[in-house]
Amino acid sequence: MSADTLALWRNAHVATCDAHDTRIANAALVTRGDRIEWVGREAELPEGLRVQARAVWDLGGAWVTPGLIDCHTHLVFAGTRAAEYAQRLRGLSYEAIARSGGGILTTVRATRAASEQQLFDASAPRLAALLAEGVTTVEVKSGYGLTLEDEAKMLRVARELAAVFPVRIRTTLLAAHTVPPEFSGRADEYIDTIAQVWLPQLHAAGLVDAVDVFCERIGFDTTQSERLLRAARTLGLPVKMHAEQLSNIGATRLAARYGALSCDHLEYASAEEARALKDSGGVAVLLPVAFYCLGETHRPPVAELRAAGTAMAVASDCNPGSAPGTSLLLALNMSTRLFGLTAEEGLAAVTAQAARALGLQGVVGVLAPGQCADFVIWEVAGVEELSYWVGHNRCRAVVRGGSLVRGSP
Ligand code: DI6
Ligand code: FE
């Protein structure tokens, strides 16, 4: 479609997901190329736009939301951890498996052994499953290669997926996921290698949009994490943090000092972390599928986050260990019942707030003039249905960059 072609999407109801959670009944949208030109009540559609529209789509009274955003995934990996899940069902803990050389390292072995094509082929169906639910933007982390070559391979696969599927992908370097066998007992040296050698090279190759660290008692401590955050910020890269997932070692407070886009998991965070994130403008990314699959009982401090006014996003955390799932809608449903998000908070958490967690506010996540024309047409009577259904996908059609890429309105 040419860059300035107007299209009219009419006879709809729109949840814009802006700061006021605006809902517009009997609405219309006008797209210009890949951007939104106008959104509002159809009765108020400017006549000039109506006559210029080269295509008119009747949405039959359907609800429209921004394209969904999955702002935390590890979807590029090889193999599964089904055998470890079976062990966990018999009572072994995630941490015990990790300490005995399994866990993340099990997936590292499989991912290193996979060719780039095999890794792409393993990951593509997971991405396709996310997109079938109306996801139009996905963050993908590395972290199962843990050598320069294998981290680069993972990040290239993420870029290749973005070239083949109708999706925007943001890549995050998570080489600081665990200490690889080559650096066993030398975590400090490993962090410095990432910070001084791998990160600059991968950044120069255009493979890194952000940097993340697993800051945890089975990951990296705050001193080590800080060295990597500083290196990332020196290169002008935004940072994120796997924080307070299994214990509280001060990860969020550290990340906030480095202006982190988000701190993710947060099961063991408190009001103090909620305020630190609010003050730094970071987003709390909640990952209920990992909470569920790990049989966690310690919930993230949603009431404290709400009281502090901290932005909350929800993501799938798609990964082979703690969250082997490819449904953002299920994560959304779980965030309401398991964590206590309201339906309205939930919808914002997979659209506008998820965009902020990726530094993409003003680009995607809200239906407003100037934003990318990424939106979903839902087969629902109201948008509360998005967090209501358990494993039931009501996505009828998806528009990405102004073009219909799935279904028919
Ligand atoms: N926390 C998680 O939930 C994922 N990574 C992390 O740091 C799990 C990764 C895995 O178990 O493979
Ligand atoms: Fe994760």
CSV table of C-alpha atoms and ligand atoms in Angstrom, one decimal:
chain,number,residue,atom,x,y,z
A,1,MET,CA,0.0,0.0,0.0
A,2,SER,CA,1.3,3.4,-0.9
A,3,ALA,CA,2.4,5.5,2.0
A,4,ASP,CA,-0.4,8.0,1.8
A,5,THR,CA,-3.3,5.8,0.8
A,6,LEU,CA,-6.3,6.4,3.1
A,7,ALA,CA,-8.5,3.5,4.3
A,8,LEU,CA,-11.6,3.7,6.4
A,9,TRP,CA,-12.5,1.0,9.0
A,10,ARG,CA,-16.0,1.7,10.0
A,11,ASN,CA,-18.9,0.4,12.0
A,12,ALA,CA,-16.8,-0.6,15.0
A,13,HIS,CA,-16.4,0.0,18.7
A,14,VAL,CA,-12.9,1.1,19.8
A,15,ALA,CA,-10.9,0.7,23.0
A,16,THR,CA,-8.1,3.2,22.3
A,17,CYS,CA,-6.1,2.1,25.4
A,18,ASP,CA,-5.0,5.8,25.9
A,19,ALA,CA,-4.3,7.1,29.4
A,20,HIS,CA,-8.1,7.7,29.9
A,21,ASP,CA,-9.0,4.2,28.8
A,22,THR,CA,-11.3,5.8,26.2
A,23,ARG,CA,-14.0,3.6,24.8
A,24,ILE,CA,-15.7,4.9,21.6
A,25,ALA,CA,-19.0,3.3,20.6
A,26,ASN,CA,-20.1,3.5,16.9
A,27,ALA,CA,-16.6,4.4,16.0
A,28,ALA,CA,-14.4,4.6,12.8
A,29,LEU,CA,-10.7,4.6,12.2
A,30,VAL,CA,-8.9,6.1,9.2
A,31,THR,CA,-5.4,4.8,8.3
A,32,ARG,CA,-3.0,6.6,6.1
A,33,GLY,CA,-0.5,4.0,4.8
A,34,ASP,CA,0.9,2.3,8.0
A,35,ARG,CA,-0.3,5.0,10.4
A,36,ILE,CA,-3.5,6.0,12.1
A,37,GLU,CA,-4.8,9.2,10.7
A,38,TRP,CA,-8.0,9.6,12.7
A,39,VAL,CA,-10.1,7.7,15.2
A,40,GLY,CA,-13.4,8.8,16.7
A,41,ARG,CA,-17.2,8.6,16.6
A,42,GLU,CA,-18.2,7.7,13.0
A,43,ALA,CA,-20.9,10.4,13.1
A,44,GLU,CA,-18.0,12.9,13.5
A,45,LEU,CA,-15.8,11.5,10.7
A,46,PRO,CA,-14.6,14.5,8.6
A,47,GLU,CA,-16.2,14.4,5.2
A,48,GLY,CA,-12.9,15.0,3.5
A,49,LEU,CA,-11.5,11.8,4.9
A,50,ARG,CA,-14.6,9.8,4.0
A,51,VAL,CA,-14.4,10.8,0.3
A,52,GLN,CA,-10.6,10.3,0.1
A,53,ALA,CA,-10.7,6.7,1.5
A,54,ARG,CA,-9.6,4.3,-1.2
A,55,ALA,CA,-10.8,1.3,0.7
A,56,VAL,CA,-13.8,1.0,3.1
A,57,TRP,CA,-14.0,-1.9,5.6
A,58,ASP,CA,-17.3,-2.6,7.4
A,59,LEU,CA,-16.3,-4.2,10.8
A,60,GLY,CA,-19.9,-5.2,11.5
A,61,GLY,CA,-20.0,-3.7,15.0
A,62,ALA,CA,-16.9,-5.5,16.2
A,63,TRP,CA,-14.6,-4.3,19.0
A,64,VAL,CA,-11.2,-3.0,18.0
A,65,THR,CA,-8.1,-2.7,20.3
A,66,PRO,CA,-4.5,-1.8,19.6
A,67,GLY,CA,-2.4,-4.8,18.4
A,68,LEU,CA,-1.3,-6.7,21.5
A,69,ILE,CA,2.3,-6.4,22.7
A,70,ASP,CA,4.1,-9.3,24.4
A,71,CYS,CA,6.9,-7.4,26.1
A,72,HIS,CA,8.9,-10.3,27.7
A,73,THR,CA,9.6,-13.6,25.9
A,74,HIS,CA,12.4,-16.0,25.5
A,75,LEU,CA,10.7,-17.7,22.5
A,76,VAL,CA,13.9,-18.5,20.5
A,77,PHE,CA,15.2,-21.8,22.0
A,78,ALA,CA,15.7,-25.4,21.0
A,79,GLY,CA,14.3,-28.5,22.8
A,80,THR,CA,12.0,-28.6,25.7
A,81,ARG,CA,12.2,-29.1,29.5
A,82,ALA,CA,9.2,-31.4,29.8
A,83,ALA,CA,11.4,-34.0,31.6
A,84,GLU,CA,12.4,-31.4,34.2
A,85,TYR,CA,8.7,-30.3,34.6
A,86,ALA,CA,7.9,-34.0,35.3
A,87,GLN,CA,10.7,-33.9,38.0
A,88,ARG,CA,9.2,-30.8,39.5
A,89,LEU,CA,5.8,-32.4,39.6
A,90,ARG,CA,7.4,-35.1,41.8
A,91,GLY,CA,8.7,-32.4,44.1
A,92,LEU,CA,12.1,-31.3,42.9
A,93,SER,CA,12.4,-27.5,42.9
A,94,TYR,CA,13.3,-25.2,40.0
A,95,GLU,CA,16.3,-23.9,41.9
A,96,ALA,CA,17.6,-27.4,42.8
A,97,ILE,CA,17.4,-28.5,39.2
A,98,ALA,CA,19.3,-25.3,38.2
A,99,ARG,CA,22.0,-25.8,40.8
A,100,SER,CA,22.6,-29.4,39.6
A,101,GLY,CA,23.5,-28.2,36.1
A,102,GLY,CA,20.0,-28.5,34.6
A,103,GLY,CA,17.5,-25.8,34.1
A,104,ILE,CA,18.7,-23.0,31.8
A,105,LEU,CA,21.8,-25.0,31.0
A,106,THR,CA,19.7,-27.8,29.6
A,107,THR,CA,18.3,-25.4,27.1
A,108,VAL,CA,21.8,-23.9,26.5
A,109,ARG,CA,23.1,-27.3,25.4
A,110,ALA,CA,20.1,-27.8,23.0
A,111,THR,CA,20.3,-24.3,21.6
A,112,ARG,CA,24.1,-24.5,21.0
A,113,ALA,CA,23.6,-27.8,19.2
A,114,ALA,CA,20.9,-26.4,16.9
A,115,SER,CA,21.8,-24.8,13.5
A,116,GLU,CA,20.4,-21.3,12.8
A,117,GLN,CA,17.8,-22.9,10.5
A,118,GLN,CA,16.8,-25.4,13.2
A,119,LEU,CA,16.5,-22.7,15.7
A,120,PHE,CA,14.3,-20.7,13.4
A,121,ASP,CA,12.1,-23.7,12.6
A,122,ALA,CA,11.7,-24.5,16.3
A,123,SER,CA,10.8,-20.9,17.2
A,124,ALA,CA,8.5,-20.0,14.3
A,125,PRO,CA,5.4,-22.0,15.5
A,126,ARG,CA,5.7,-20.3,18.9
A,127,LEU,CA,5.7,-16.9,17.3
A,128,ALA,CA,2.8,-17.9,15.0
A,129,ALA,CA,0.8,-19.0,18.0
A,130,LEU,CA,1.3,-15.6,19.6
A,131,LEU,CA,0.3,-13.8,16.4
A,132,ALA,CA,-2.9,-15.8,16.1
A,133,GLU,CA,-4.1,-14.0,19.2
A,134,GLY,CA,-3.6,-10.5,17.8
A,135,VAL,CA,-0.1,-9.9,19.0
A,136,THR,CA,1.7,-7.4,16.7
A,137,THR,CA,4.8,-6.6,18.7
A,138,VAL,CA,7.0,-9.1,20.6
A,139,GLU,CA,10.2,-8.8,22.6
A,140,VAL,CA,12.6,-11.7,22.2
A,141,LYS,CA,15.5,-12.3,24.6
A,142,SER,CA,18.7,-14.2,23.9
A,143,GLY,CA,20.2,-16.1,26.9
A,144,TYR,CA,20.4,-19.7,25.8
A,145,GLY,CA,23.6,-19.4,23.7
A,146,LEU,CA,26.0,-17.9,26.3
A,147,THR,CA,28.9,-17.8,23.8
A,148,LEU,CA,29.4,-14.8,21.5
A,149,GLU,CA,28.5,-16.9,18.5
A,150,ASP,CA,25.5,-18.6,20.0
A,151,GLU,CA,24.0,-15.4,21.4
A,152,ALA,CA,24.5,-13.8,18.0
A,153,LYS,CA,22.8,-16.8,16.4
A,154,MET,CA,19.7,-16.4,18.7
A,155,LEU,CA,19.5,-12.7,18.0
A,156,ARG,CA,19.8,-13.2,14.3
A,157,VAL,CA,17.0,-15.7,14.4
A,158,ALA,CA,14.8,-13.1,16.2
A,159,ARG,CA,15.6,-10.6,13.4
A,160,GLU,CA,14.9,-13.3,10.7
A,161,LEU,CA,11.5,-14.0,12.3
A,162,ALA,CA,10.6,-10.3,12.1
A,163,ALA,CA,11.5,-10.4,8.4
A,164,VAL,CA,9.2,-13.3,7.7
A,165,PHE,CA,6.2,-12.7,10.0
A,166,PRO,CA,4.0,-9.6,10.2
A,167,VAL,CA,5.3,-8.5,13.6
A,168,ARG,CA,7.6,-5.9,15.1
A,169,ILE,CA,10.3,-7.6,17.2
A,170,ARG,CA,12.5,-6.0,19.8
A,171,THR,CA,15.6,-8.0,20.7
A,172,THR,CA,17.1,-8.0,24.2
A,173,LEU,CA,20.6,-9.4,25.0
A,174,LEU,CA,20.3,-11.6,28.1
A,175,ALA,CA,23.7,-13.2,28.0
A,176,ALA,CA,23.7,-12.6,31.8
A,177,HIS,CA,21.1,-15.3,32.2
A,178,THR,CA,23.4,-17.8,34.0
A,179,VAL,CA,27.1,-18.6,34.1
A,180,PRO,CA,28.0,-20.9,31.2
A,181,PRO,CA,30.3,-23.9,31.9
A,182,GLU,CA,33.2,-22.2,30.2
A,183,PHE,CA,33.2,-19.6,33.0
A,184,SER,CA,32.2,-21.9,35.9
A,185,GLY,CA,33.3,-20.3,39.2
A,186,ARG,CA,34.2,-17.1,37.3
A,187,ALA,CA,31.0,-15.1,37.2
A,188,ASP,CA,32.8,-11.8,37.4
A,189,GLU,CA,35.0,-12.5,34.4
A,190,TYR,CA,31.9,-13.7,32.5
A,191,ILE,CA,30.1,-10.4,33.2
A,192,ASP,CA,33.2,-8.4,32.1
A,193,THR,CA,33.4,-10.4,28.9
A,194,ILE,CA,29.8,-9.6,28.1
A,195,ALA,CA,30.2,-6.0,29.0
A,196,GLN,CA,33.5,-5.3,27.3
A,197,VAL,CA,33.6,-7.7,24.3
A,198,TRP,CA,30.2,-9.3,23.4
A,199,LEU,CA,27.9,-6.4,23.9
A,200,PRO,CA,29.9,-3.8,21.9
A,201,GLN,CA,30.2,-6.3,19.0
A,202,LEU,CA,26.6,-7.5,19.0
A,203,HIS,CA,25.5,-3.9,19.3
A,204,ALA,CA,27.7,-2.9,16.3
A,205,ALA,CA,26.1,-5.7,14.3
A,206,GLY,CA,22.7,-4.2,14.9
A,207,LEU,CA,21.4,-7.1,16.9
A,208,VAL,CA,20.6,-5.5,20.3
A,209,ASP,CA,17.8,-3.2,21.2
A,210,ALA,CA,18.1,-3.6,25.0
A,211,VAL,CA,20.1,-5.4,27.7
A,212,ASP,CA,18.6,-7.6,30.5
A,213,VAL,CA,20.2,-9.3,33.5
A,214,PHE,CA,18.9,-12.2,35.6
A,215,CYS,CA,19.7,-10.5,39.0
A,216,GLU,CA,19.0,-13.3,41.5
A,217,ARG,CA,20.7,-15.5,44.0
A,218,ILE,CA,20.9,-18.2,41.3
A,219,GLY,CA,21.8,-15.6,38.7
A,220,PHE,CA,24.0,-12.5,39.1
A,221,ASP,CA,24.4,-10.3,42.2
A,222,THR,CA,23.7,-6.6,42.1
A,223,THR,CA,27.4,-5.6,41.8
A,224,GLN,CA,27.8,-7.8,38.8
A,225,SER,CA,24.5,-6.7,37.3
A,226,GLU,CA,25.5,-3.1,37.8
A,227,ARG,CA,28.6,-3.5,35.7
A,228,LEU,CA,26.6,-4.7,32.8
A,229,LEU,CA,23.9,-2.0,33.2
A,230,ARG,CA,26.6,0.6,33.1
A,231,ALA,CA,28.1,-0.8,30.0
A,232,ALA,CA,24.8,-0.9,28.3
A,233,ARG,CA,23.9,2.7,29.2
A,234,THR,CA,27.4,3.9,28.0
A,235,LEU,CA,26.5,2.5,24.6
A,236,GLY,CA,23.1,4.3,24.8
A,237,LEU,CA,21.2,1.1,25.1
A,238,PRO,CA,18.1,0.8,27.4
A,239,VAL,CA,18.2,-1.8,30.2
A,240,LYS,CA,15.7,-4.2,31.7
A,241,MET,CA,15.9,-6.5,34.7
A,242,HIS,CA,14.7,-10.0,35.8
A,243,ALA,CA,14.1,-8.8,39.3
A,244,GLU,CA,12.9,-10.2,42.6
A,245,GLN,CA,11.5,-13.4,41.0
A,246,LEU,CA,12.7,-15.9,43.6
A,247,SER,CA,14.1,-13.6,46.3
A,248,ASN,CA,14.7,-9.9,47.0
A,249,ILE,CA,18.3,-8.9,46.6
A,250,GLY,CA,17.8,-5.2,45.6
A,251,ALA,CA,17.6,-5.7,41.8
A,252,THR,CA,14.7,-3.3,41.2
A,253,ARG,CA,16.3,-0.5,43.2
A,254,LEU,CA,19.5,-0.9,41.2
A,255,ALA,CA,17.7,-1.1,37.9
A,256,ALA,CA,15.7,2.0,38.7
A,257,ARG,CA,18.9,4.0,39.2
A,258,TYR,CA,19.9,3.1,35.7
A,259,GLY,CA,16.5,4.2,34.3
A,260,ALA,CA,15.4,0.7,33.4
A,261,LEU,CA,12.5,0.5,31.0
A,262,SER,CA,11.1,-2.3,33.1
A,263,CYS,CA,11.7,-4.7,36.0
A,264,ASP,CA,10.1,-8.1,35.4
A,265,HIS,CA,8.6,-10.8,37.6
A,266,LEU,CA,8.7,-8.9,41.0
A,267,GLU,CA,7.1,-11.6,43.0
A,268,TYR,CA,9.3,-10.7,46.0
A,269,ALA,CA,9.2,-6.9,45.5
A,270,SER,CA,7.5,-4.6,48.0
A,271,ALA,CA,6.1,-1.1,48.3
A,272,GLU,CA,9.7,0.2,48.2
A,273,GLU,CA,10.4,-1.3,44.8
A,274,ALA,CA,7.0,-0.1,43.6
A,275,ARG,CA,7.9,3.5,44.4
A,276,ALA,CA,11.4,3.2,43.0
A,277,LEU,CA,10.0,2.0,39.7
A,278,LYS,CA,7.3,4.7,39.7
A,279,ASP,CA,9.9,7.4,40.4
A,280,SER,CA,12.2,6.2,37.6
A,281,GLY,CA,9.4,5.8,35.1
A,282,GLY,CA,10.0,2.1,34.8
A,283,VAL,CA,7.3,-0.5,34.1
A,284,ALA,CA,6.5,-3.5,36.4
A,285,VAL,CA,6.2,-6.4,34.0
A,286,LEU,CA,4.1,-9.2,35.6
A,287,LEU,CA,4.6,-12.8,34.4
A,288,PRO,CA,1.8,-14.9,35.8
A,289,VAL,CA,2.5,-18.0,33.7
A,290,ALA,CA,5.9,-18.4,35.3
A,291,PHE,CA,4.3,-17.9,38.7
A,292,TYR,CA,1.7,-20.6,37.9
A,293,CYS,CA,4.1,-23.1,36.4
A,294,LEU,CA,6.6,-22.8,39.2
A,295,GLY,CA,3.8,-23.3,41.7
A,296,GLU,CA,4.8,-20.0,43.3
A,297,THR,CA,2.7,-18.7,46.2
A,298,HIS,CA,4.4,-15.3,46.8
A,299,ARG,CA,2.5,-12.8,44.6
A,300,PRO,CA,3.9,-9.6,43.2
A,301,PRO,CA,2.8,-6.5,45.1
A,302,VAL,CA,0.0,-5.4,42.8
A,303,ALA,CA,-1.8,-3.4,45.5
A,304,GLU,CA,1.4,-1.5,46.2
A,305,LEU,CA,2.1,-1.0,42.5
A,306,ARG,CA,-1.4,0.4,42.1
A,307,ALA,CA,-1.0,2.6,45.1
A,308,ALA,CA,2.3,4.0,43.9
A,309,GLY,CA,0.9,4.6,40.4
A,310,THR,CA,3.5,2.3,38.8
A,311,ALA,CA,2.7,1.2,35.3
A,312,MET,CA,1.9,-2.5,35.1
A,313,ALA,CA,2.4,-4.7,32.0
A,314,VAL,CA,1.7,-8.4,31.5
A,315,ALA,CA,3.7,-10.7,29.3
A,316,SER,CA,3.8,-14.4,28.4
A,317,ASP,CA,7.5,-15.0,29.4
A,318,CYS,CA,7.4,-17.8,26.8
A,319,ASN,CA,10.4,-20.0,27.7
A,320,PRO,CA,11.1,-23.7,28.0
A,321,GLY,CA,11.7,-23.7,31.8
A,322,SER,CA,9.3,-21.6,33.8
A,323,ALA,CA,6.6,-20.7,31.3
A,324,PRO,CA,6.3,-23.1,28.4
A,325,GLY,CA,3.3,-21.2,26.9
A,326,THR,CA,2.5,-19.2,23.8
A,327,SER,CA,-0.6,-17.4,24.9
A,328,LEU,CA,-0.6,-13.8,25.9
A,329,LEU,CA,-4.4,-14.0,26.3
A,330,LEU,CA,-3.9,-16.7,28.9
A,331,ALA,CA,-1.3,-14.7,30.7
A,332,LEU,CA,-3.8,-11.8,30.7
A,333,ASN,CA,-6.5,-14.0,32.2
A,334,MET,CA,-4.1,-15.3,34.8
A,335,SER,CA,-3.0,-11.8,35.7
A,336,THR,CA,-6.5,-10.9,36.7
A,337,ARG,CA,-7.4,-14.0,38.8
A,338,LEU,CA,-3.9,-14.9,40.2
A,339,PHE,CA,-2.6,-11.3,40.7
A,340,GLY,CA,-5.7,-9.2,41.0
A,341,LEU,CA,-5.5,-6.9,38.0
A,342,THR,CA,-8.8,-5.4,37.0
A,343,ALA,CA,-10.1,-6.0,33.5
A,344,GLU,CA,-9.1,-2.4,32.6
A,345,GLU,CA,-5.6,-2.7,34.0
A,346,GLY,CA,-5.2,-6.0,32.2
A,347,LEU,CA,-6.1,-4.5,28.8
A,348,ALA,CA,-3.7,-1.6,29.3
A,349,ALA,CA,-1.0,-4.2,30.5
A,350,VAL,CA,-0.9,-5.9,27.1
A,351,THR,CA,-1.1,-2.7,25.0
A,352,ALA,CA,-0.1,0.8,26.2
A,353,GLN,CA,1.9,-0.3,29.3
A,354,ALA,CA,3.6,-3.1,27.4
A,355,ALA,CA,4.7,-0.5,24.8
A,356,ARG,CA,6.3,1.6,27.5
A,357,ALA,CA,8.1,-1.5,28.8
A,358,LEU,CA,9.8,-1.6,25.3
A,359,GLY,CA,10.3,2.1,25.0
A,360,LEU,CA,7.7,2.1,22.2
A,361,GLN,CA,5.2,4.6,23.7
A,362,GLY,CA,4.0,7.0,21.1
A,363,VAL,CA,4.7,4.3,18.4
A,364,VAL,CA,2.4,1.4,19.3
A,365,GLY,CA,0.0,0.4,22.0
A,366,VAL,CA,-2.6,3.1,21.7
A,367,LEU,CA,-5.1,3.9,18.9
A,368,ALA,CA,-4.4,7.5,18.3
A,369,PRO,CA,-3.4,9.7,15.3
A,370,GLY,CA,0.3,9.2,14.4
A,371,GLN,CA,0.6,5.8,16.0
A,372,CYS,CA,1.3,2.7,13.9
A,373,ALA,CA,-1.9,1.2,12.4
A,374,ASP,CA,-1.6,-2.1,14.3
A,375,PHE,CA,-5.0,-3.2,15.6
A,376,VAL,CA,-7.1,-6.2,16.3
A,377,ILE,CA,-10.7,-6.9,15.4
A,378,TRP,CA,-12.4,-9.0,18.1
A,379,GLU,CA,-15.4,-11.3,18.0
A,380,VAL,CA,-16.6,-10.1,21.4
A,381,ALA,CA,-19.5,-8.2,22.9
A,382,GLY,CA,-17.1,-6.1,25.1
A,383,VAL,CA,-13.4,-5.9,25.6
A,384,GLU,CA,-13.7,-7.3,29.2
A,385,GLU,CA,-14.0,-10.6,27.3
A,386,LEU,CA,-10.2,-10.4,26.5
A,387,SER,CA,-9.3,-11.2,30.2
A,388,TYR,CA,-12.4,-13.3,30.8
A,389,TRP,CA,-11.9,-16.3,28.5
A,390,VAL,CA,-9.5,-19.1,29.7
A,391,GLY,CA,-7.7,-20.4,26.7
A,392,HIS,CA,-10.3,-19.2,24.2
A,393,ASN,CA,-9.1,-16.9,21.4
A,394,ARG,CA,-11.7,-14.4,20.1
A,395,CYS,CA,-9.4,-12.7,17.6
A,396,ARG,CA,-11.2,-12.3,14.3
A,397,ALA,CA,-8.8,-10.3,12.2
A,398,VAL,CA,-5.5,-8.4,12.6
A,399,VAL,CA,-4.3,-5.2,10.9
A,400,ARG,CA,-0.5,-4.6,11.0
A,401,GLY,CA,0.9,-1.4,9.6
A,402,GLY,CA,-2.4,-0.6,7.9
A,403,SER,CA,-2.6,-4.0,6.1
A,404,LEU,CA,-4.9,-6.8,6.9
A,405,VAL,CA,-2.6,-9.7,7.8
A,406,ARG,CA,-5.0,-12.2,9.4
A,407,GLY,CA,-8.7,-13.1,9.1
A,408,SER,CA,-11.3,-10.9,7.5
A,409,PRO,CA,-13.3,-8.1,9.1
B,1,DI6,N1,13.5,-16.2,34.7
B,1,DI6,C1,12.6,-16.9,34.0
B,1,DI6,O1,11.4,-17.1,34.4
B,1,DI6,C2,13.2,-17.4,32.8
B,1,DI6,N2,14.5,-16.8,32.9
B,1,DI6,C3,14.6,-16.1,34.0
B,1,DI6,O2,15.6,-15.5,34.3
B,1,DI6,C4,13.3,-18.9,32.8
B,1,DI6,C5,14.4,-19.4,32.0
B,1,DI6,C6,14.4,-20.9,32.0
B,1,DI6,O3,14.2,-21.6,33.0
B,1,DI6,O4,14.8,-21.4,30.9
B,2,FE,FE,11.9,-14.2,31.7
